[in-house]
Each structure stands twice: as structure tokens, then as C-alpha cells.
Short mmCIF file of N, CA and C and ligand atoms in Angstrom, two decimals:
data_model
loop_
_atom_site.label_atom_id
_atom_site.label_comp_id
_atom_site.label_asym_id
_atom_site.label_seq_id
_atom_site.Cartn_x
_atom_site.Cartn_y
_atom_site.Cartn_z
N MET A 1 0.84 -1.20 0.00
CA MET A 1 0.00 0.00 0.00
C MET A 1 0.87 1.25 0.00
N LEU A 2 0.47 2.23 -0.76
CA LEU A 2 1.22 3.49 -0.77
C LEU A 2 0.88 4.30 0.48
N TYR A 3 1.84 5.11 0.88
CA TYR A 3 1.63 5.92 2.06
C TYR A 3 1.98 7.38 1.72
N GLU A 4 1.09 8.30 2.10
CA GLU A 4 1.36 9.73 1.86
C GLU A 4 1.13 10.50 3.13
N ARG A 5 1.93 11.53 3.33
CA ARG A 5 1.73 12.39 4.49
C ARG A 5 1.75 13.85 4.04
N SER A 6 0.69 14.56 4.39
CA SER A 6 0.59 15.97 4.02
C SER A 6 0.43 16.81 5.28
N ALA A 7 0.68 18.11 5.11
CA ALA A 7 0.45 19.05 6.21
C ALA A 7 -0.36 20.21 5.65
N GLY A 8 -1.24 20.74 6.48
CA GLY A 8 -2.08 21.84 6.03
C GLY A 8 -2.52 22.69 7.20
N ALA A 9 -3.48 23.57 6.93
CA ALA A 9 -3.93 24.45 8.02
C ALA A 9 -5.37 24.88 7.85
N VAL A 10 -6.00 25.04 9.00
CA VAL A 10 -7.26 25.76 9.06
C VAL A 10 -6.84 27.23 9.10
N VAL A 11 -7.10 27.93 8.00
CA VAL A 11 -6.68 29.32 7.88
C VAL A 11 -7.88 30.21 8.15
N PHE A 12 -7.71 31.19 9.05
CA PHE A 12 -8.82 32.09 9.34
C PHE A 12 -8.40 33.55 9.27
N TYR A 13 -9.40 34.40 9.07
CA TYR A 13 -9.21 35.85 9.02
C TYR A 13 -10.15 36.44 10.05
N TYR A 14 -9.65 37.32 10.85
CA TYR A 14 -10.45 37.85 11.97
C TYR A 14 -10.68 39.34 11.73
N GLU A 15 -11.98 39.69 11.65
CA GLU A 15 -12.31 41.07 11.32
C GLU A 15 -13.60 41.46 12.04
N ASP A 16 -13.59 42.57 12.74
CA ASP A 16 -14.77 43.04 13.48
C ASP A 16 -15.39 41.92 14.32
N LYS A 17 -14.57 41.20 15.01
CA LYS A 17 -15.01 40.10 15.90
C LYS A 17 -15.59 38.89 15.16
N HIS A 18 -15.48 38.89 13.83
CA HIS A 18 -15.99 37.74 13.07
C HIS A 18 -14.83 36.93 12.52
N ILE A 19 -14.97 35.61 12.63
CA ILE A 19 -13.95 34.72 12.10
C ILE A 19 -14.43 34.16 10.77
N LYS A 20 -13.56 34.25 9.75
CA LYS A 20 -13.87 33.64 8.46
C LYS A 20 -12.81 32.59 8.15
N TYR A 21 -13.26 31.43 7.68
CA TYR A 21 -12.35 30.34 7.36
C TYR A 21 -12.15 30.22 5.85
N LEU A 22 -10.95 29.88 5.48
CA LEU A 22 -10.62 29.78 4.05
C LEU A 22 -10.69 28.33 3.57
N LEU A 23 -11.54 28.10 2.58
CA LEU A 23 -11.65 26.76 1.99
C LEU A 23 -11.31 26.83 0.51
N LEU A 24 -10.76 25.73 0.01
CA LEU A 24 -10.40 25.64 -1.41
C LEU A 24 -11.18 24.53 -2.08
N LEU A 25 -11.54 24.77 -3.33
CA LEU A 25 -12.20 23.71 -4.11
C LEU A 25 -11.11 22.98 -4.90
N TYR A 26 -10.88 21.73 -4.52
CA TYR A 26 -9.84 20.93 -5.17
C TYR A 26 -10.29 20.51 -6.57
N GLY A 27 -9.31 20.27 -7.41
CA GLY A 27 -9.60 19.83 -8.78
C GLY A 27 -10.49 18.61 -8.82
N ALA A 28 -10.32 17.71 -7.82
CA ALA A 28 -11.12 16.47 -7.78
C ALA A 28 -12.57 16.74 -7.36
N GLY A 29 -12.87 17.96 -6.92
CA GLY A 29 -14.26 18.31 -6.63
C GLY A 29 -14.62 18.49 -5.17
N HIS A 30 -13.67 18.29 -4.26
CA HIS A 30 -14.01 18.44 -2.84
C HIS A 30 -13.52 19.78 -2.28
N TRP A 31 -14.24 20.26 -1.27
CA TRP A 31 -13.85 21.49 -0.56
C TRP A 31 -13.04 21.08 0.66
N ASP A 32 -11.89 21.72 0.81
CA ASP A 32 -10.99 21.33 1.90
C ASP A 32 -10.09 22.52 2.26
N PHE A 33 -9.24 22.31 3.24
CA PHE A 33 -8.30 23.33 3.67
C PHE A 33 -7.04 23.29 2.78
N PRO A 34 -6.28 24.38 2.77
CA PRO A 34 -4.99 24.32 2.07
C PRO A 34 -4.09 23.25 2.71
N LYS A 35 -3.44 22.48 1.91
CA LYS A 35 -2.54 21.43 2.42
C LYS A 35 -1.70 20.91 1.27
N GLY A 36 -0.68 20.13 1.61
CA GLY A 36 0.13 19.55 0.56
C GLY A 36 1.17 18.60 1.11
N ASN A 37 1.78 17.90 0.21
CA ASN A 37 2.74 16.87 0.54
C ASN A 37 3.96 17.42 1.29
N ILE A 38 4.34 16.72 2.36
CA ILE A 38 5.55 17.11 3.11
C ILE A 38 6.76 16.61 2.32
N GLU A 39 7.61 17.54 1.89
CA GLU A 39 8.76 17.14 1.10
C GLU A 39 9.89 16.67 1.98
N LYS A 40 10.83 15.97 1.36
CA LYS A 40 11.95 15.40 2.10
C LYS A 40 12.69 16.50 2.87
N ASP A 41 13.02 16.20 4.13
CA ASP A 41 13.77 17.12 5.00
C ASP A 41 13.02 18.40 5.34
N GLU A 42 11.71 18.40 5.11
CA GLU A 42 10.94 19.60 5.41
C GLU A 42 10.23 19.43 6.75
N GLU A 43 10.23 20.47 7.57
CA GLU A 43 9.47 20.48 8.82
C GLU A 43 8.00 20.71 8.46
N GLU A 44 7.09 20.15 9.25
CA GLU A 44 5.66 20.31 8.95
C GLU A 44 5.27 21.79 8.79
N ILE A 45 5.80 22.60 9.69
CA ILE A 45 5.43 24.02 9.65
C ILE A 45 5.93 24.71 8.38
N GLU A 46 7.08 24.29 7.90
CA GLU A 46 7.60 24.84 6.63
C GLU A 46 6.68 24.43 5.48
N THR A 47 6.22 23.17 5.53
CA THR A 47 5.29 22.70 4.49
C THR A 47 4.04 23.56 4.47
N VAL A 48 3.52 23.81 5.66
CA VAL A 48 2.27 24.57 5.76
C VAL A 48 2.46 25.98 5.17
N ARG A 49 3.54 26.65 5.57
CA ARG A 49 3.83 28.00 5.03
C ARG A 49 3.97 27.96 3.50
N ARG A 50 4.73 26.98 3.03
CA ARG A 50 4.97 26.88 1.59
C ARG A 50 3.68 26.60 0.84
N GLU A 51 2.89 25.63 1.34
CA GLU A 51 1.64 25.27 0.65
C GLU A 51 0.64 26.42 0.66
N ILE A 52 0.54 27.11 1.80
CA ILE A 52 -0.41 28.24 1.86
C ILE A 52 0.01 29.28 0.82
N PHE A 53 1.31 29.53 0.76
CA PHE A 53 1.77 30.54 -0.22
C PHE A 53 1.52 30.07 -1.66
N GLU A 54 1.89 28.81 -1.95
CA GLU A 54 1.72 28.31 -3.32
C GLU A 54 0.25 28.26 -3.73
N GLU A 55 -0.61 27.88 -2.77
CA GLU A 55 -2.02 27.65 -3.12
C GLU A 55 -2.89 28.89 -3.02
N THR A 56 -2.44 29.89 -2.24
CA THR A 56 -3.31 31.07 -2.02
C THR A 56 -2.59 32.40 -2.19
N GLY A 57 -1.27 32.38 -2.21
CA GLY A 57 -0.50 33.62 -2.29
C GLY A 57 -0.36 34.34 -0.96
N ILE A 58 -0.94 33.76 0.10
CA ILE A 58 -0.90 34.42 1.41
C ILE A 58 0.46 34.19 2.08
N LYS A 59 1.07 35.30 2.50
CA LYS A 59 2.39 35.25 3.15
C LYS A 59 2.35 35.79 4.56
N ASN A 60 1.45 36.73 4.75
CA ASN A 60 1.38 37.41 6.04
C ASN A 60 0.47 36.61 6.97
N LEU A 61 1.07 35.73 7.77
CA LEU A 61 0.28 34.83 8.59
C LEU A 61 0.99 34.53 9.91
N ALA A 62 0.22 33.97 10.86
CA ALA A 62 0.81 33.58 12.15
C ALA A 62 0.21 32.26 12.59
N PHE A 63 1.06 31.39 13.11
CA PHE A 63 0.58 30.11 13.64
C PHE A 63 0.03 30.33 15.05
N ILE A 64 -1.13 29.75 15.34
CA ILE A 64 -1.68 29.81 16.69
C ILE A 64 -1.03 28.65 17.47
N PRO A 65 -0.34 28.96 18.55
CA PRO A 65 0.37 27.90 19.28
C PRO A 65 -0.57 26.85 19.87
N ASN A 66 -0.05 25.66 20.03
CA ASN A 66 -0.71 24.56 20.74
C ASN A 66 -1.91 23.92 20.03
N PHE A 67 -2.05 24.18 18.75
CA PHE A 67 -3.10 23.47 18.02
C PHE A 67 -2.47 22.57 16.96
N LYS A 68 -2.90 21.31 16.97
CA LYS A 68 -2.45 20.35 15.97
C LYS A 68 -3.49 19.25 15.92
N HIS A 69 -3.94 18.89 14.74
CA HIS A 69 -4.96 17.85 14.63
C HIS A 69 -4.64 16.97 13.43
N GLU A 70 -4.63 15.66 13.67
CA GLU A 70 -4.25 14.74 12.60
C GLU A 70 -5.44 13.91 12.13
N ILE A 71 -5.53 13.72 10.83
CA ILE A 71 -6.58 12.85 10.28
C ILE A 71 -5.93 11.80 9.37
N ARG A 72 -6.68 10.76 9.08
CA ARG A 72 -6.20 9.77 8.10
C ARG A 72 -7.37 9.29 7.25
N TYR A 73 -7.05 8.95 6.00
CA TYR A 73 -8.07 8.37 5.13
C TYR A 73 -7.37 7.53 4.08
N PHE A 74 -8.18 6.79 3.37
CA PHE A 74 -7.68 5.93 2.29
C PHE A 74 -8.33 6.39 1.00
N TYR A 75 -7.57 6.36 -0.09
CA TYR A 75 -8.19 6.63 -1.39
C TYR A 75 -7.48 5.81 -2.46
N LYS A 76 -8.14 5.69 -3.58
CA LYS A 76 -7.59 4.87 -4.67
C LYS A 76 -6.86 5.74 -5.68
N LYS A 77 -5.64 5.32 -6.03
CA LYS A 77 -4.85 6.05 -7.02
C LYS A 77 -4.31 5.02 -8.01
N LYS A 78 -4.64 5.18 -9.24
CA LYS A 78 -4.23 4.25 -10.30
C LYS A 78 -4.46 2.79 -9.88
N GLY A 79 -5.63 2.54 -9.29
CA GLY A 79 -5.99 1.17 -8.92
C GLY A 79 -5.45 0.72 -7.56
N GLY A 80 -4.43 1.42 -7.04
CA GLY A 80 -3.86 1.03 -5.75
C GLY A 80 -4.44 1.86 -4.60
N LEU A 81 -4.37 1.29 -3.39
CA LEU A 81 -4.91 2.00 -2.25
C LEU A 81 -3.82 2.86 -1.59
N VAL A 82 -4.16 4.10 -1.30
CA VAL A 82 -3.22 5.00 -0.63
C VAL A 82 -3.71 5.26 0.78
N HIS A 83 -2.80 5.07 1.73
CA HIS A 83 -3.09 5.42 3.12
C HIS A 83 -2.51 6.81 3.34
N LYS A 84 -3.38 7.75 3.63
CA LYS A 84 -2.92 9.14 3.73
C LYS A 84 -3.12 9.70 5.12
N GLU A 85 -2.12 10.41 5.61
CA GLU A 85 -2.24 11.10 6.89
C GLU A 85 -2.04 12.58 6.62
N VAL A 86 -2.86 13.39 7.27
CA VAL A 86 -2.71 14.85 7.12
C VAL A 86 -2.73 15.48 8.50
N VAL A 87 -1.73 16.31 8.75
CA VAL A 87 -1.68 17.03 10.02
C VAL A 87 -2.07 18.49 9.76
N PHE A 88 -3.00 18.98 10.59
CA PHE A 88 -3.47 20.36 10.41
C PHE A 88 -3.03 21.26 11.54
N TYR A 89 -2.57 22.43 11.18
CA TYR A 89 -2.25 23.49 12.14
C TYR A 89 -3.35 24.55 12.02
N LEU A 90 -3.25 25.54 12.91
CA LEU A 90 -4.24 26.62 12.91
C LEU A 90 -3.47 27.91 12.62
N VAL A 91 -3.89 28.61 11.58
CA VAL A 91 -3.12 29.76 11.08
C VAL A 91 -4.02 30.97 10.89
N ARG A 92 -3.56 32.09 11.44
CA ARG A 92 -4.28 33.34 11.22
C ARG A 92 -3.67 34.05 10.03
N SER A 93 -4.53 34.43 9.09
CA SER A 93 -4.05 35.19 7.94
C SER A 93 -4.34 36.66 8.19
N TYR A 94 -3.40 37.51 7.81
CA TYR A 94 -3.61 38.96 7.91
C TYR A 94 -3.92 39.54 6.54
N GLU A 95 -4.13 38.65 5.57
CA GLU A 95 -4.50 39.07 4.21
C GLU A 95 -5.77 38.35 3.81
N LYS A 96 -6.62 39.05 3.07
CA LYS A 96 -7.87 38.43 2.63
C LYS A 96 -7.83 38.10 1.13
N GLU A 97 -6.91 38.76 0.44
CA GLU A 97 -6.84 38.54 -1.00
C GLU A 97 -6.17 37.20 -1.28
N VAL A 98 -6.79 36.44 -2.17
CA VAL A 98 -6.28 35.10 -2.49
C VAL A 98 -5.94 35.02 -3.97
N THR A 99 -4.76 34.45 -4.26
CA THR A 99 -4.39 34.18 -5.64
C THR A 99 -4.28 32.67 -5.78
N LEU A 100 -5.22 32.09 -6.50
CA LEU A 100 -5.26 30.62 -6.62
C LEU A 100 -4.22 30.09 -7.58
N SER A 101 -3.73 28.89 -7.29
CA SER A 101 -2.86 28.19 -8.24
C SER A 101 -3.76 27.37 -9.16
N SER A 102 -3.16 26.71 -10.14
CA SER A 102 -3.98 25.94 -11.08
C SER A 102 -4.51 24.65 -10.45
N GLU A 103 -3.99 24.29 -9.27
CA GLU A 103 -4.44 23.07 -8.56
C GLU A 103 -5.89 23.16 -8.10
N HIS A 104 -6.34 24.40 -7.85
CA HIS A 104 -7.68 24.58 -7.28
C HIS A 104 -8.58 25.38 -8.20
N LYS A 105 -9.89 25.10 -8.06
CA LYS A 105 -10.84 25.72 -8.97
C LYS A 105 -11.51 26.95 -8.39
N ASP A 106 -11.52 27.04 -7.04
CA ASP A 106 -12.20 28.18 -6.41
C ASP A 106 -11.77 28.26 -4.95
N TYR A 107 -12.12 29.39 -4.33
CA TYR A 107 -11.87 29.54 -2.90
C TYR A 107 -13.04 30.31 -2.30
N VAL A 108 -13.16 30.22 -0.98
CA VAL A 108 -14.22 30.98 -0.33
C VAL A 108 -13.84 31.23 1.13
N TRP A 109 -14.19 32.42 1.63
CA TRP A 109 -14.06 32.70 3.07
C TRP A 109 -15.45 32.56 3.65
N LEU A 110 -15.63 31.67 4.62
CA LEU A 110 -16.97 31.45 5.19
C LEU A 110 -16.93 31.50 6.71
N ASP A 111 -18.05 31.88 7.32
CA ASP A 111 -18.13 31.82 8.77
C ASP A 111 -18.19 30.34 9.18
N TYR A 112 -18.17 30.11 10.49
CA TYR A 112 -18.07 28.73 10.99
C TYR A 112 -19.16 27.81 10.43
N GLU A 113 -20.41 28.23 10.56
CA GLU A 113 -21.51 27.36 10.11
C GLU A 113 -21.44 27.10 8.60
N GLY A 114 -21.12 28.15 7.86
CA GLY A 114 -21.04 28.02 6.40
C GLY A 114 -19.92 27.08 6.00
N ALA A 115 -18.78 27.21 6.68
CA ALA A 115 -17.62 26.37 6.35
C ALA A 115 -17.90 24.92 6.70
N LEU A 116 -18.60 24.73 7.83
CA LEU A 116 -18.93 23.37 8.26
C LEU A 116 -19.83 22.67 7.22
N ARG A 117 -20.75 23.46 6.66
CA ARG A 117 -21.63 22.90 5.63
C ARG A 117 -20.87 22.63 4.33
N ARG A 118 -19.96 23.54 3.99
CA ARG A 118 -19.30 23.45 2.69
C ARG A 118 -18.24 22.35 2.60
N LEU A 119 -17.55 22.08 3.71
CA LEU A 119 -16.50 21.05 3.69
C LEU A 119 -17.09 19.71 3.26
N THR A 120 -16.37 19.00 2.45
CA THR A 120 -16.90 17.76 1.88
C THR A 120 -16.83 16.58 2.85
N TYR A 121 -15.66 16.42 3.49
CA TYR A 121 -15.43 15.20 4.26
C TYR A 121 -15.62 15.38 5.77
N LYS A 122 -16.11 14.31 6.39
CA LYS A 122 -16.35 14.29 7.84
C LYS A 122 -15.08 14.63 8.62
N THR A 123 -13.96 14.09 8.19
CA THR A 123 -12.69 14.36 8.91
C THR A 123 -12.33 15.84 8.84
N ALA A 124 -12.67 16.49 7.74
CA ALA A 124 -12.39 17.93 7.60
C ALA A 124 -13.34 18.72 8.52
N LYS A 125 -14.59 18.29 8.57
CA LYS A 125 -15.56 18.96 9.46
C LYS A 125 -15.11 18.82 10.91
N ASP A 126 -14.63 17.63 11.28
CA ASP A 126 -14.15 17.41 12.65
C ASP A 126 -12.95 18.32 12.96
N THR A 127 -12.11 18.50 11.96
CA THR A 127 -10.94 19.37 12.13
C THR A 127 -11.39 20.81 12.39
N LEU A 128 -12.39 21.25 11.62
CA LEU A 128 -12.90 22.61 11.79
C LEU A 128 -13.55 22.79 13.16
N ILE A 129 -14.33 21.80 13.59
CA ILE A 129 -14.99 21.89 14.90
C ILE A 129 -13.93 22.07 15.99
N LYS A 130 -12.89 21.28 15.90
CA LYS A 130 -11.84 21.35 16.91
C LYS A 130 -11.12 22.71 16.87
N ALA A 131 -10.83 23.18 15.67
CA ALA A 131 -10.13 24.47 15.52
C ALA A 131 -11.01 25.62 16.01
N HIS A 132 -12.27 25.57 15.66
CA HIS A 132 -13.19 26.65 16.06
C HIS A 132 -13.34 26.69 17.58
N ASN A 133 -13.52 25.53 18.20
CA ASN A 133 -13.64 25.49 19.66
C ASN A 133 -12.37 26.01 20.32
N PHE A 134 -11.26 25.70 19.72
CA PHE A 134 -9.97 26.17 20.25
C PHE A 134 -9.92 27.71 20.19
N LEU A 135 -10.34 28.26 19.06
CA LEU A 135 -10.32 29.73 18.91
C LEU A 135 -11.30 30.39 19.87
N MET A 136 -12.47 29.76 20.04
CA MET A 136 -13.47 30.32 20.95
C MET A 136 -12.93 30.39 22.38
N SER A 137 -12.13 29.39 22.74
CA SER A 137 -11.60 29.35 24.10
C SER A 137 -10.52 30.41 24.31
N MET A 138 -10.02 30.99 23.22
CA MET A 138 -9.00 32.04 23.38
C MET A 138 -9.46 33.35 22.73
N ASP A 139 -10.75 33.50 22.57
CA ASP A 139 -11.34 34.62 21.85
C ASP A 139 -10.80 35.99 22.26
N GLU A 140 -10.76 36.24 23.57
CA GLU A 140 -10.34 37.58 24.02
C GLU A 140 -8.87 37.87 23.73
N ARG A 141 -8.12 36.81 23.37
CA ARG A 141 -6.69 37.02 23.07
C ARG A 141 -6.43 37.19 21.57
N LEU A 142 -7.47 37.12 20.77
CA LEU A 142 -7.26 37.26 19.32
C LEU A 142 -7.05 38.72 18.93
P1 ATP B 1 -2.51 17.31 -1.23
O1 ATP B 1 -3.36 18.55 -1.10
O2 ATP B 1 -2.22 16.68 0.12
O3 ATP B 1 -1.29 17.50 -2.09
P2 ATP B 1 -4.17 15.97 -3.23
O4 ATP B 1 -4.76 17.20 -3.78
O5 ATP B 1 -3.31 15.16 -4.13
O6 ATP B 1 -3.42 16.19 -1.89
P3 ATP B 1 -6.35 14.86 -1.61
O7 ATP B 1 -7.01 16.15 -1.24
O8 ATP B 1 -5.79 14.05 -0.49
O9 ATP B 1 -5.25 14.98 -2.73
O10 ATP B 1 -7.36 14.00 -2.42
C1 ATP B 1 -7.02 12.71 -2.92
C2 ATP B 1 -8.28 11.85 -2.92
O11 ATP B 1 -8.71 11.63 -1.57
C3 ATP B 1 -9.46 12.50 -3.64
O12 ATP B 1 -10.14 11.47 -4.34
C4 ATP B 1 -10.32 13.04 -2.53
O13 ATP B 1 -11.67 13.04 -2.89
C5 ATP B 1 -10.03 12.09 -1.38
N1 ATP B 1 -10.06 12.78 -0.07
C6 ATP B 1 -9.52 13.99 0.21
N2 ATP B 1 -9.72 14.31 1.51
C7 ATP B 1 -10.38 13.27 2.06
C8 ATP B 1 -10.87 12.98 3.38
N3 ATP B 1 -10.71 13.87 4.37
N4 ATP B 1 -11.50 11.82 3.59
C9 ATP B 1 -11.67 10.92 2.59
N5 ATP B 1 -11.23 11.12 1.33
C10 ATP B 1 -10.59 12.28 1.06
#
């Protein structure tokens, strides 16, 4: 079985006390967070910075300490089964403008409920629930 490991982030923008989450429409048709393959000798956090920049053009960001959430799933690639693990961090963006790469078809900034509805996979929804609860618990420090 093939094995893949990616790193990504729940990216949010905070404005007038409202949190907006950034979702991307993948070429395969699902809505998900920015993420990508961890390259050789790369730290997870470097992957996240690099992927966010490549996929959205966002550079001005900050990692929220103490948040990390891992998911796993299986999918079929060229007839073979891939076991995939993705680790998600929580990232605040200070930019709202997004420049998409050719990998993705669309993007959207949505509030919590909207993002929860839009995300395609249960594991992604669980990641958002955890990230949102984490942010709510530190609301006054944002
Ligand atoms: P990456 O962004 O890590 O470079 P990718 O764009 O190559 O990855 P994925 O987003 O992992 O690929 O999608 C590969 C396949 O897995 C697609 O068929 C997709 O529908 C499916 N998939 C993606 N996320 C999940 C998930 N959370 N649960 C189940 N299947 C998923």
C-alpha cells in the first residue's frame, strides 16, 4: 500500500469580531483546507507555510500555538490503495486577497456554520470543529 503524508492548516481571518475560514475547491471536486505533501527534509510548519503561499498567495500569517490535529483516510490512485495522513495546524491570515494556483478551482471565506456545511469530508468537518472550539476558548486574546 502506498503511504502519503501531508500538512495543512485551518486558515482564518479575523475582522470586526468575526472569524472567516478559508476553503479551497480541489480539482477532484471536494472542498478542503490548504494542504500539501511534506517534502523530504521539510518540517511540517515549513510545508504549511509553503503550501499556503503556493495555493493562495498568502504570506502574512501567524501560527496559533498549541493546536495540531491529525486525520487519516484511504483513497484509490491508479488502482492502488493510498493510506494518507494529514496534520493540520491553525493559522491566522492577515491578508484576505487570495491568488489561486492551477491546482484549485475556487476559494471561499466562510463563517463557521457556512464552512462546516461546505466542507466535503467528515474528517475535515471534525478538524474545523476542533479548531473553532480552540479559537473560541482564546477569543479575548485574538
Ligand atoms: P494534497 O493537497 O495533500 O497534495 P491531493 O490534492 O493530491 O493532496 P487529496 O485532497 O488528499 O489529494 O485527495 C485525494 C483523494 O482523496 C481525492 O479522491 C479526494 O476526494 C479524497 N479525499 C480527500 N480528503 C479526504 C478525506 N478527508 N477523507 C476521505 N477522502 C478524502
